[in-house]
Short mmCIF file of C-alpha atoms in Angstrom, two decimals:
data_model
loop_
_atom_site.label_atom_id
_atom_site.label_comp_id
_atom_site.label_asym_id
_atom_site.label_seq_id
_atom_site.Cartn_x
_atom_site.Cartn_y
_atom_site.Cartn_z
CA MET O 1 -110.60 -93.16 -61.52
CA SER O 2 -113.10 -91.30 -59.26
CA GLN O 3 -112.14 -88.22 -57.91
CA TYR O 4 -113.66 -86.37 -54.88
CA ASP O 5 -113.34 -83.22 -52.69
CA VAL O 6 -113.74 -85.18 -49.70
CA ILE O 7 -113.39 -88.80 -48.97
CA VAL O 8 -114.38 -90.10 -45.65
CA ILE O 9 -112.82 -93.46 -44.20
CA GLY O 10 -115.20 -94.95 -41.69
CA ALA O 11 -119.33 -94.67 -41.73
CA GLY O 12 -119.45 -94.16 -37.75
CA PRO O 13 -121.23 -91.38 -35.80
CA GLY O 14 -118.04 -89.34 -36.55
CA GLY O 15 -117.65 -90.52 -40.08
CA TYR O 16 -121.25 -90.28 -41.45
CA VAL O 17 -121.82 -86.68 -39.99
CA ALA O 18 -118.49 -85.48 -41.38
CA ALA O 19 -119.45 -86.99 -44.63
CA ILE O 20 -122.84 -85.10 -44.43
CA ARG O 21 -121.59 -81.54 -43.31
CA ALA O 22 -119.12 -82.09 -46.15
CA ALA O 23 -121.77 -82.53 -48.56
CA GLN O 24 -123.84 -79.91 -47.24
CA LEU O 25 -121.12 -77.42 -47.61
CA GLY O 26 -120.80 -78.15 -51.51
CA PHE O 27 -117.95 -80.59 -51.54
CA LYS O 28 -118.27 -83.83 -53.75
CA THR O 29 -118.18 -86.50 -51.30
CA ALA O 30 -117.71 -90.14 -50.90
CA CYS O 31 -117.55 -92.47 -47.63
CA ILE O 32 -115.76 -95.88 -47.60
CA ASP O 33 -117.24 -98.56 -44.71
CA ALA O 34 -116.76 -102.45 -44.46
CA GLY O 35 -119.59 -102.61 -41.95
CA VAL O 36 -122.12 -105.43 -42.74
CA ASN O 37 -125.52 -106.27 -41.10
CA LYS O 38 -125.88 -108.86 -38.47
CA ALA O 39 -127.02 -111.58 -40.67
CA GLY O 40 -123.42 -110.53 -42.83
CA ASP O 41 -125.25 -110.55 -45.86
CA ALA O 42 -125.52 -106.68 -46.67
CA PRO O 43 -123.73 -103.21 -45.73
CA ALA O 44 -124.83 -101.57 -42.65
CA LEU O 45 -123.61 -98.34 -41.93
CA GLY O 46 -123.35 -96.40 -38.59
CA GLY O 47 -119.97 -98.04 -37.38
CA THR O 48 -119.90 -99.73 -34.02
CA CYS O 49 -122.54 -97.30 -32.08
CA LEU O 50 -125.49 -97.73 -34.20
CA ASN O 51 -124.64 -101.53 -34.74
CA VAL O 52 -123.00 -103.23 -31.64
CA GLY O 53 -122.59 -100.45 -29.28
CA CYS O 54 -124.78 -97.24 -28.09
CA ILE O 55 -128.04 -97.65 -29.73
CA PRO O 56 -128.79 -101.70 -29.63
CA SER O 57 -127.35 -101.44 -25.94
CA LYS O 58 -129.93 -98.66 -24.87
CA ALA O 59 -132.67 -100.82 -26.37
CA LEU O 60 -131.56 -103.90 -24.22
CA LEU O 61 -131.08 -101.55 -20.98
CA GLN O 62 -134.82 -100.24 -21.96
CA SER O 63 -136.32 -103.98 -22.29
CA SER O 64 -134.82 -105.17 -19.12
CA GLU O 65 -135.97 -102.50 -17.36
CA HIS O 66 -139.30 -102.67 -18.33
CA PHE O 67 -139.15 -106.65 -17.06
CA HIS O 68 -137.72 -105.51 -13.74
CA ALA O 69 -140.26 -102.98 -13.07
CA VAL O 70 -142.85 -105.65 -13.79
CA GLN O 71 -141.23 -107.99 -11.12
CA HIS O 72 -140.51 -105.15 -8.73
CA ASP O 73 -142.16 -101.90 -9.11
CA PHE O 74 -145.75 -102.17 -10.22
CA ALA O 75 -147.10 -103.45 -7.23
CA GLU O 76 -146.85 -100.23 -5.53
CA HIS O 77 -148.81 -98.56 -8.37
CA GLY O 78 -151.78 -100.67 -7.71
CA ILE O 79 -150.99 -103.02 -10.55
CA THR O 80 -150.94 -106.72 -10.23
CA VAL O 81 -149.22 -108.89 -12.92
CA GLY O 82 -149.98 -112.36 -13.12
CA ASP O 83 -147.62 -114.90 -14.91
CA ILE O 84 -144.60 -113.29 -16.12
CA LYS O 85 -142.31 -114.62 -18.68
CA PHE O 86 -139.01 -113.18 -20.71
CA ASP O 87 -138.22 -114.14 -24.07
CA ALA O 88 -134.38 -113.05 -24.61
CA ALA O 89 -134.63 -114.04 -28.24
CA LYS O 90 -137.74 -111.34 -28.54
CA MET O 91 -135.81 -108.63 -26.74
CA ILE O 92 -133.10 -109.34 -29.10
CA GLU O 93 -135.37 -109.40 -32.03
CA ARG O 94 -136.73 -105.64 -30.84
CA LYS O 95 -133.19 -104.54 -30.49
CA ASP O 96 -132.19 -105.63 -34.33
CA GLY O 97 -135.11 -103.95 -35.63
CA ILE O 98 -134.02 -100.51 -34.24
CA VAL O 99 -130.76 -101.00 -35.17
CA ASN O 100 -131.68 -101.88 -38.98
CA LYS O 101 -134.11 -98.73 -39.01
CA LEU O 102 -131.34 -96.28 -37.80
CA THR O 103 -128.41 -98.12 -40.35
CA GLY O 104 -131.33 -97.89 -43.08
CA GLY O 105 -131.82 -94.08 -42.06
CA VAL O 106 -127.87 -93.28 -42.72
CA LYS O 107 -128.27 -95.00 -46.21
CA PHE O 108 -131.33 -92.53 -46.53
CA LEU O 109 -129.19 -89.65 -45.59
CA PHE O 110 -126.33 -90.29 -48.09
CA GLN O 111 -128.87 -90.36 -50.60
CA LYS O 112 -130.32 -87.53 -49.63
CA ASN O 113 -127.16 -85.40 -49.61
CA LYS O 114 -125.64 -87.09 -52.79
CA ILE O 115 -122.75 -88.91 -50.73
CA ASP O 116 -121.09 -91.81 -52.93
CA SER O 117 -121.46 -94.61 -50.44
CA LEU O 118 -118.19 -97.06 -51.37
CA PHE O 119 -118.50 -100.47 -49.64
CA GLY O 120 -115.36 -102.25 -48.36
CA LEU O 121 -112.27 -101.78 -46.48
CA GLY O 122 -110.26 -98.26 -47.15
CA SER O 123 -106.76 -97.94 -47.09
CA PHE O 124 -103.99 -95.44 -48.38
CA LYS O 125 -102.30 -96.11 -51.45
CA GLY O 126 -100.17 -93.41 -52.07
CA LYS O 127 -100.49 -89.80 -53.96
CA ASN O 128 -101.23 -88.32 -57.31
CA GLY O 129 -99.88 -84.87 -56.98
CA ASP O 130 -102.11 -83.10 -54.39
CA LEU O 131 -104.68 -86.08 -54.43
CA TYR O 132 -104.57 -88.85 -52.17
CA GLN O 133 -105.15 -92.53 -53.37
CA ILE O 134 -107.48 -94.45 -51.38
CA GLU O 135 -108.00 -98.43 -52.23
CA VAL O 136 -111.25 -99.81 -51.41
CA ASP O 137 -111.21 -103.68 -51.04
CA ASN O 138 -114.64 -105.10 -51.22
CA LYS O 139 -114.05 -108.63 -50.30
CA GLY O 140 -111.19 -108.88 -52.68
CA GLU O 141 -112.42 -106.43 -55.65
CA LYS O 142 -110.33 -103.53 -55.43
CA THR O 143 -110.84 -99.71 -56.80
CA VAL O 144 -109.12 -96.84 -56.32
CA VAL O 145 -110.50 -93.46 -55.82
CA GLU O 146 -108.83 -90.08 -55.37
CA ALA O 147 -109.63 -87.00 -52.99
CA LYS O 148 -108.01 -83.48 -51.93
CA HIS O 149 -108.88 -84.24 -48.43
CA VAL O 150 -109.31 -87.23 -46.42
CA ILE O 151 -111.00 -87.66 -42.91
CA VAL O 152 -110.18 -90.76 -40.89
CA ALA O 153 -112.95 -91.84 -38.91
CA THR O 154 -112.07 -95.68 -38.56
CA GLY O 155 -113.17 -95.81 -34.83
CA SER O 156 -111.85 -98.31 -31.96
CA VAL O 157 -112.21 -102.02 -31.40
CA PRO O 158 -112.45 -103.87 -28.03
CA ARG O 159 -109.10 -104.20 -26.06
CA PRO O 160 -107.87 -108.11 -26.43
CA LEU O 161 -107.37 -109.81 -22.87
CA PRO O 162 -104.19 -111.61 -23.08
CA GLN O 163 -105.41 -114.77 -21.49
CA ILE O 164 -107.85 -115.66 -23.51
CA ALA O 165 -109.56 -114.89 -26.89
CA ILE O 166 -112.96 -113.61 -27.77
CA ASP O 167 -115.17 -116.35 -29.57
CA ASN O 168 -118.76 -114.65 -29.00
CA VAL O 169 -120.00 -117.87 -28.01
CA ASN O 170 -118.77 -118.40 -24.31
CA VAL O 171 -116.20 -115.53 -24.23
CA LEU O 172 -117.84 -112.00 -25.38
CA ASP O 173 -117.15 -108.64 -26.10
CA ASN O 174 -119.68 -105.92 -26.69
CA GLU O 175 -121.12 -107.72 -29.93
CA GLY O 176 -121.52 -110.55 -28.20
CA ALA O 177 -123.03 -109.47 -24.82
CA LEU O 178 -125.67 -107.66 -27.13
CA ASN O 179 -126.59 -110.83 -29.11
CA LEU O 180 -127.46 -113.67 -26.48
CA THR O 181 -130.68 -115.08 -26.69
CA GLU O 182 -130.86 -116.94 -23.46
CA VAL O 183 -130.04 -115.75 -20.12
CA PRO O 184 -126.88 -117.00 -18.78
CA ALA O 185 -127.46 -118.36 -15.15
CA LYS O 186 -124.13 -117.13 -14.40
CA LEU O 187 -122.55 -114.24 -16.05
CA GLY O 188 -118.97 -113.22 -15.23
CA VAL O 189 -118.15 -109.44 -16.70
CA ILE O 190 -114.55 -108.48 -16.51
CA GLY O 191 -114.22 -104.42 -16.48
CA SER O 192 -116.66 -101.88 -14.71
CA GLY O 193 -116.64 -99.30 -17.12
CA VAL O 194 -119.58 -97.98 -19.21
CA ILE O 195 -119.69 -101.43 -21.30
CA GLY O 196 -119.36 -103.94 -18.28
CA LEU O 197 -122.12 -102.09 -16.27
CA GLU O 198 -124.78 -101.45 -18.79
CA MET O 199 -124.43 -105.27 -19.99
CA GLY O 200 -124.00 -106.37 -16.52
CA SER O 201 -127.18 -104.52 -15.69
CA VAL O 202 -129.17 -105.98 -18.46
CA TRP O 203 -128.79 -109.44 -17.64
CA LYS O 204 -129.06 -109.34 -13.94
CA ARG O 205 -132.38 -107.73 -14.42
CA VAL O 206 -133.59 -110.67 -16.47
CA GLY O 207 -132.15 -113.23 -14.15
CA SER O 208 -128.49 -113.77 -14.21
CA GLU O 209 -126.28 -113.99 -11.20
CA VAL O 210 -123.54 -111.18 -12.39
CA THR O 211 -119.88 -111.04 -11.01
CA ILE O 212 -118.13 -108.08 -12.19
CA LEU O 213 -114.30 -108.26 -11.68
CA GLU O 214 -112.61 -104.84 -12.08
CA ALA O 215 -108.57 -104.39 -11.81
CA ALA O 216 -108.55 -101.17 -10.67
CA PRO O 217 -108.67 -100.24 -6.91
CA THR O 218 -111.38 -97.64 -7.55
CA PHE O 219 -115.02 -97.56 -8.72
CA LEU O 220 -115.45 -95.09 -11.87
CA ALA O 221 -112.33 -93.46 -11.15
CA ALA O 222 -112.99 -90.86 -14.11
CA ALA O 223 -116.22 -89.83 -12.11
CA ASP O 224 -116.75 -87.47 -9.39
CA GLN O 225 -116.02 -89.80 -6.37
CA GLN O 226 -119.38 -88.76 -4.17
CA ILE O 227 -121.27 -89.83 -7.17
CA ALA O 228 -119.39 -92.69 -8.06
CA LYS O 229 -119.40 -94.09 -4.14
CA GLU O 230 -123.36 -93.74 -4.12
CA ALA O 231 -123.49 -95.50 -7.32
CA PHE O 232 -121.38 -98.58 -5.90
CA LYS O 233 -123.72 -98.81 -3.25
CA PHE O 234 -126.91 -98.83 -5.73
CA PHE O 235 -125.26 -101.52 -7.69
CA THR O 236 -124.19 -103.88 -4.94
CA LYS O 237 -126.53 -103.41 -2.03
CA GLU O 238 -129.86 -102.62 -3.77
CA GLN O 239 -129.33 -104.43 -7.32
CA GLY O 240 -127.39 -107.07 -6.11
CA LEU O 241 -124.35 -106.59 -8.53
CA GLU O 242 -121.25 -108.42 -7.15
CA ILE O 243 -118.60 -106.39 -8.07
CA GLU O 244 -114.80 -107.14 -7.05
CA LEU O 245 -112.20 -104.32 -7.16
CA GLY O 246 -108.28 -104.19 -7.29
CA VAL O 247 -108.34 -107.73 -8.65
CA LYS O 248 -105.63 -109.57 -10.18
CA ILE O 249 -106.94 -111.70 -13.34
CA GLY O 250 -104.95 -115.03 -13.75
CA GLU O 251 -105.70 -117.85 -16.00
CA ILE O 252 -108.62 -118.20 -18.04
CA LYS O 253 -110.14 -121.56 -19.69
CA ALA O 254 -113.19 -122.13 -21.65
CA GLY O 255 -114.85 -125.24 -21.81
CA GLN O 256 -117.86 -126.37 -20.12
CA GLY O 257 -118.36 -122.79 -19.19
CA VAL O 258 -115.63 -120.15 -18.69
CA THR O 259 -113.61 -120.40 -15.35
CA VAL O 260 -111.41 -117.12 -14.19
CA GLN O 261 -108.66 -117.55 -11.48
CA TYR O 262 -108.28 -114.38 -9.72
CA GLU O 263 -106.59 -112.79 -6.78
CA THR O 264 -108.69 -110.32 -4.94
CA ALA O 265 -107.55 -106.66 -3.50
CA LYS O 266 -106.78 -108.58 -0.23
CA GLY O 267 -104.57 -111.30 -1.56
CA GLU O 268 -107.22 -114.15 -1.63
CA ALA O 269 -107.09 -116.45 -4.54
CA LYS O 270 -110.55 -117.25 -6.07
CA THR O 271 -111.85 -119.40 -8.86
CA GLU O 272 -115.05 -118.91 -10.37
CA THR O 273 -116.80 -120.64 -13.14
CA PHE O 274 -119.47 -118.90 -15.32
CA ASP O 275 -121.94 -119.86 -18.25
CA LYS O 276 -120.66 -116.68 -20.15
CA LEU O 277 -118.12 -113.95 -19.71
CA ILE O 278 -118.03 -110.67 -21.21
CA VAL O 279 -114.64 -108.97 -21.78
CA ALA O 280 -114.82 -105.29 -21.42
CA ILE O 281 -111.69 -103.65 -20.46
CA GLY O 282 -111.56 -100.82 -22.82
CA ARG O 283 -111.22 -100.30 -26.65
CA ILE O 284 -108.21 -99.28 -28.98
CA PRO O 285 -107.90 -97.21 -32.01
CA ASN O 286 -108.75 -99.21 -35.23
CA THR O 287 -106.13 -98.73 -37.45
CA ASN O 288 -105.33 -102.01 -38.97
CA GLY O 289 -105.24 -102.11 -42.95
CA LEU O 290 -105.37 -98.26 -42.92
CA ASN O 291 -101.81 -98.79 -44.46
CA VAL O 292 -100.78 -95.45 -43.19
CA GLU O 293 -97.41 -96.08 -43.78
CA ALA O 294 -97.95 -95.72 -47.84
CA VAL O 295 -98.28 -91.80 -47.05
CA GLY O 296 -96.20 -90.99 -43.53
CA LEU O 297 -99.51 -90.46 -41.56
CA GLU O 298 -98.07 -90.70 -37.95
CA LYS O 299 -99.69 -92.44 -34.81
CA ASP O 300 -98.67 -92.04 -31.20
CA GLU O 301 -97.00 -94.69 -28.86
CA ARG O 302 -100.49 -95.96 -27.96
CA GLY O 303 -101.63 -96.48 -31.57
CA PHE O 304 -104.02 -93.04 -32.11
CA ILE O 305 -103.26 -91.03 -34.86
CA LYS O 306 -101.71 -87.90 -34.39
CA VAL O 307 -103.40 -84.71 -34.20
CA ASP O 308 -103.77 -81.24 -33.23
CA GLY O 309 -106.36 -79.25 -31.62
CA ASP O 310 -108.45 -78.98 -35.00
CA CYS O 311 -107.97 -82.81 -35.96
CA LYS O 312 -104.87 -81.79 -38.36
CA THR O 313 -102.49 -84.72 -38.87
CA ASN O 314 -98.93 -84.40 -39.89
CA LEU O 315 -100.10 -84.55 -43.59
CA PRO O 316 -101.74 -81.81 -45.53
CA ASN O 317 -105.34 -82.28 -45.99
CA VAL O 318 -105.80 -85.33 -43.80
CA TRP O 319 -107.77 -85.34 -41.01
CA ALA O 320 -108.90 -87.61 -38.33
CA ILE O 321 -111.51 -87.79 -35.61
CA GLY O 322 -113.35 -89.79 -33.01
CA ASP O 323 -112.10 -92.67 -31.41
CA VAL O 324 -108.97 -92.89 -33.55
CA VAL O 325 -107.51 -89.94 -32.02
CA ARG O 326 -107.05 -88.53 -28.22
CA GLY O 327 -109.89 -87.62 -26.35
CA PRO O 328 -112.68 -89.50 -24.73
CA MET O 329 -114.39 -92.38 -27.00
CA LEU O 330 -117.76 -90.86 -27.35
CA ALA O 331 -120.28 -91.07 -30.15
CA HIS O 332 -121.08 -87.34 -29.52
CA LYS O 333 -117.56 -86.22 -29.50
CA ALA O 334 -116.86 -88.01 -33.09
CA SER O 335 -119.91 -86.30 -34.36
CA ASP O 336 -118.93 -83.17 -33.38
CA GLU O 337 -115.30 -83.29 -34.43
CA GLY O 338 -116.83 -84.49 -38.04
CA VAL O 339 -118.80 -81.45 -38.33
CA ALA O 340 -115.86 -79.31 -37.33
CA VAL O 341 -113.46 -80.82 -39.80
CA ALA O 342 -115.80 -80.45 -42.70
CA GLU O 343 -116.73 -76.70 -41.73
CA ARG O 344 -112.85 -76.00 -41.61
CA ILE O 345 -112.11 -77.77 -44.87
CA ALA O 346 -114.60 -74.99 -46.09
CA GLY O 347 -112.77 -72.44 -44.38
CA GLN O 348 -114.77 -71.61 -41.36
CA LYS O 349 -113.44 -71.66 -37.84
CA PRO O 350 -115.83 -73.79 -35.67
CA HIS O 351 -114.57 -74.46 -32.15
CA ILE O 352 -115.08 -77.26 -29.48
CA ASP O 353 -114.51 -77.32 -25.45
CA PHE O 354 -113.28 -80.83 -24.96
CA ASN O 355 -113.53 -79.57 -21.29
CA ASN O 356 -117.52 -79.40 -21.96
CA VAL O 357 -117.99 -83.11 -23.14
CA PRO O 358 -120.68 -85.00 -21.18
CA PHE O 359 -120.34 -88.37 -20.30
CA VAL O 360 -123.29 -90.70 -19.35
CA ILE O 361 -123.84 -94.21 -18.17
CA TYR O 362 -127.07 -95.74 -18.62
CA THR O 363 -127.46 -97.78 -15.55
CA ASP O 364 -130.65 -97.58 -13.27
CA PRO O 365 -129.91 -95.24 -11.65
CA GLU O 366 -128.49 -93.15 -14.60
CA ILE O 367 -125.05 -91.44 -14.26
CA ALA O 368 -124.10 -88.20 -16.29
CA TRP O 369 -121.48 -85.57 -15.57
CA VAL O 370 -119.53 -82.73 -17.30
CA GLY O 371 -116.34 -80.77 -16.41
CA LYS O 372 -114.29 -81.41 -13.54
CA THR O 373 -114.66 -83.13 -10.68
CA GLU O 374 -113.83 -82.58 -6.72
CA GLU O 375 -110.79 -84.83 -7.04
CA GLN O 376 -109.38 -82.96 -10.20
CA LEU O 377 -110.40 -79.46 -8.77
CA LYS O 378 -108.43 -80.35 -5.34
CA ALA O 379 -105.33 -81.64 -7.54
CA GLU O 380 -105.16 -78.38 -9.53
CA GLY O 381 -105.61 -76.38 -6.43
CA VAL O 382 -108.99 -74.58 -7.34
CA GLU O 383 -110.88 -73.00 -4.67
CA TYR O 384 -114.61 -74.33 -5.02
CA LYS O 385 -117.90 -74.20 -3.64
CA LYS O 386 -120.25 -77.24 -4.03
CA GLY O 387 -124.17 -77.33 -3.51
CA THR O 388 -125.68 -80.65 -3.70
CA SER O 389 -129.58 -81.98 -3.74
CA GLY O 390 -131.08 -85.38 -3.78
CA PHE O 391 -134.20 -86.86 -5.73
CA GLY O 392 -135.63 -88.02 -2.67
CA ALA O 393 -137.88 -85.02 -2.14
CA ASN O 394 -138.72 -84.29 -5.52
CA GLY O 395 -142.10 -84.31 -6.39
CA ARG O 396 -141.71 -85.96 -9.95
CA ALA O 397 -139.25 -88.52 -8.99
CA LEU O 398 -141.53 -89.49 -6.35
CA ALA O 399 -144.33 -89.86 -8.74
CA MET O 400 -142.22 -91.89 -11.01
CA GLY O 401 -140.89 -94.02 -8.31
CA LYS O 402 -137.36 -93.04 -8.95
CA ALA O 403 -136.41 -90.73 -6.21
CA LYS O 404 -132.84 -92.05 -5.87
CA GLY O 405 -129.85 -90.08 -6.38
CA THR O 406 -127.99 -86.74 -6.18
CA ILE O 407 -127.15 -83.78 -8.13
CA LYS O 408 -123.94 -81.76 -7.32
CA VAL O 409 -122.85 -78.06 -8.43
CA LEU O 410 -119.03 -76.94 -8.35
CA ALA O 411 -118.36 -73.56 -8.86
CA CYS O 412 -115.75 -71.30 -8.51
CA VAL O 413 -115.32 -69.58 -5.15
CA LYS O 414 -113.84 -66.26 -6.68
CA THR O 415 -116.12 -65.95 -9.63
CA ASP O 416 -119.19 -68.23 -9.17
CA ARG O 417 -118.49 -69.51 -12.58
CA ILE O 418 -119.47 -73.33 -12.75
CA LEU O 419 -116.82 -75.98 -12.87
CA GLY O 420 -118.45 -79.36 -13.32
CA VAL O 421 -121.99 -80.76 -12.88
CA HIS O 422 -122.56 -84.39 -11.85
CA MET O 423 -125.61 -86.56 -11.19
CA ILE O 424 -126.89 -89.80 -10.59
CA GLY O 425 -130.39 -90.32 -10.76
CA PRO O 426 -133.42 -90.87 -13.15
CA VAL O 427 -132.95 -89.63 -16.63
CA VAL O 428 -129.90 -87.80 -15.65
CA SER O 429 -128.50 -88.25 -19.55
CA GLU O 430 -131.08 -85.57 -20.60
CA LEU O 431 -130.72 -83.42 -17.51
CA VAL O 432 -126.77 -82.97 -17.95
CA SER O 433 -127.52 -81.15 -20.97
CA GLU O 434 -128.07 -77.98 -19.05
CA GLY O 435 -124.95 -78.44 -17.07
CA VAL O 436 -123.19 -78.70 -20.73
CA THR O 437 -124.90 -75.41 -21.75
CA SER O 438 -124.26 -73.52 -18.42
CA LEU O 439 -120.42 -74.48 -18.86
CA GLU O 440 -120.29 -73.56 -22.63
CA PHE O 441 -121.80 -70.36 -21.91
CA SER O 442 -119.45 -69.74 -18.72
CA ALA O 443 -122.66 -69.42 -16.65
CA SER O 444 -122.64 -68.79 -12.85
CA SER O 445 -124.43 -71.27 -10.47
CA GLU O 446 -126.30 -68.11 -9.40
CA ASP O 447 -127.29 -68.11 -13.18
CA ILE O 448 -129.06 -71.53 -12.81
CA ALA O 449 -130.50 -70.54 -9.35
CA ARG O 450 -132.23 -67.67 -11.24
CA ILE O 451 -133.47 -69.63 -14.03
CA ILE O 452 -137.08 -70.40 -13.66
CA HIS O 453 -137.20 -74.40 -13.65
CA ALA O 454 -140.79 -76.26 -14.21
CA HIS O 455 -142.67 -77.67 -11.38
CA PRO O 456 -142.90 -80.55 -10.70
CA THR O 457 -139.41 -81.70 -12.86
CA LEU O 458 -136.59 -83.34 -12.21
CA SER O 459 -134.72 -80.89 -13.35
CA GLU O 460 -135.73 -78.84 -9.96
CA VAL O 461 -133.12 -80.90 -8.22
CA LEU O 462 -130.04 -79.37 -10.51
CA HIS O 463 -132.00 -75.97 -9.70
CA GLU O 464 -131.96 -76.72 -5.56
CA ALA O 465 -128.21 -77.85 -6.43
CA ALA O 466 -127.50 -74.45 -7.66
CA LEU O 467 -129.18 -72.54 -4.95
CA ALA O 468 -127.10 -74.79 -2.44
CA ALA O 469 -123.74 -73.89 -3.70
CA ASP O 470 -124.53 -70.66 -2.41
CA LYS O 471 -126.18 -71.91 0.86
CA ARG O 472 -129.79 -70.59 -0.03
CA ALA O 473 -131.24 -74.13 -0.67
CA LEU O 474 -135.15 -74.16 -0.37
CA HIS O 475 -136.07 -77.57 0.00
CA GLY O 476 -133.12 -78.97 1.37
#
């Protein structure tokens, strides 16, 4: 029976990073994962993120943005394009190529760091003294391995909709939405979160009529509402997404298309028939088959594995990270937790501040934020000041043809310490990193205002927002 210092269950962005860091620290490490490629004929590392999540969705967003730009934006640059054609199958093929390259890259990193990659479903079997026994089920062929430390990184799965099952033919989850090879004439989306907005945007740009149905009465409730309201206007009035808030979903039937009955926020009964329906109502922790009962690993009432601030479970030397534990379901949060746990096993003292985790939605314009929203600060009774600046007068944004959006800086009235940075605009997924760094190092709005920002760049909008927090904006 093979024995290891560390076994990681799950090779997503939390698990594979944890395995690499553990190996770097000198531990004999194995990583168990049951992921397969799209064809289903070979293992594929990287978890949901690399295979059917973060990476493929960004590939489709980029392709669809190019197609939209050719149709709507090139003319103002003096570029005239003739017969424009869109090939959905080719777009999917490009996406698949990117996925294969990156999942192959994880395999290479495992080999480079001498990590044993074990294919199959990993589950707890019991204990042998101080060692945990983990069963690896490779399509019925079972083996058992042992380790002193176990890191659970099994991720999450789509939350099911009670009214109808996902078949990824007509009723789609995130995986099905990423693999459509034809553009549906009429696309329905249930859920206006990250997945719903991104996938709705992809297929709207390439020709679908898209309706998004959201149960919550507030659009992007987790985001700063000034930014959320600006985003709602862009998506509905400028891009033509039909977004209904506060709906109650009724009966759903699949046949010739998918028929959805629902009630609007005003109490009006409606029925819509879509060619395809994407269900994007969130994700739940993936612990099915983990057999936590064999060792007494505790879960909370929502199914998450219980951990403390250091990702320790109730069991000695058993850790859990990523989507399967508390906190935001984000790949970068999982990766940082994976690194931190490997270092804690080695006796180091890493620190993660979950208040400084950035959030990004890769629509056009992009939305990104870090830290507290205005709504949170008001609820907590924190005295704050704010500065805002728009991309409308930014030279780089105008040159790019992307002069839409706003950046807002929130700072403490007494100390000037930055409390939150919120953005909607071009490439704010990259700009938000300056906000993260500022919060991590307890910077003030004056610190950002005093830092020289290159000209002309998009980052000047953040600089201007920081100046505005002290009522000394130069260009606004």
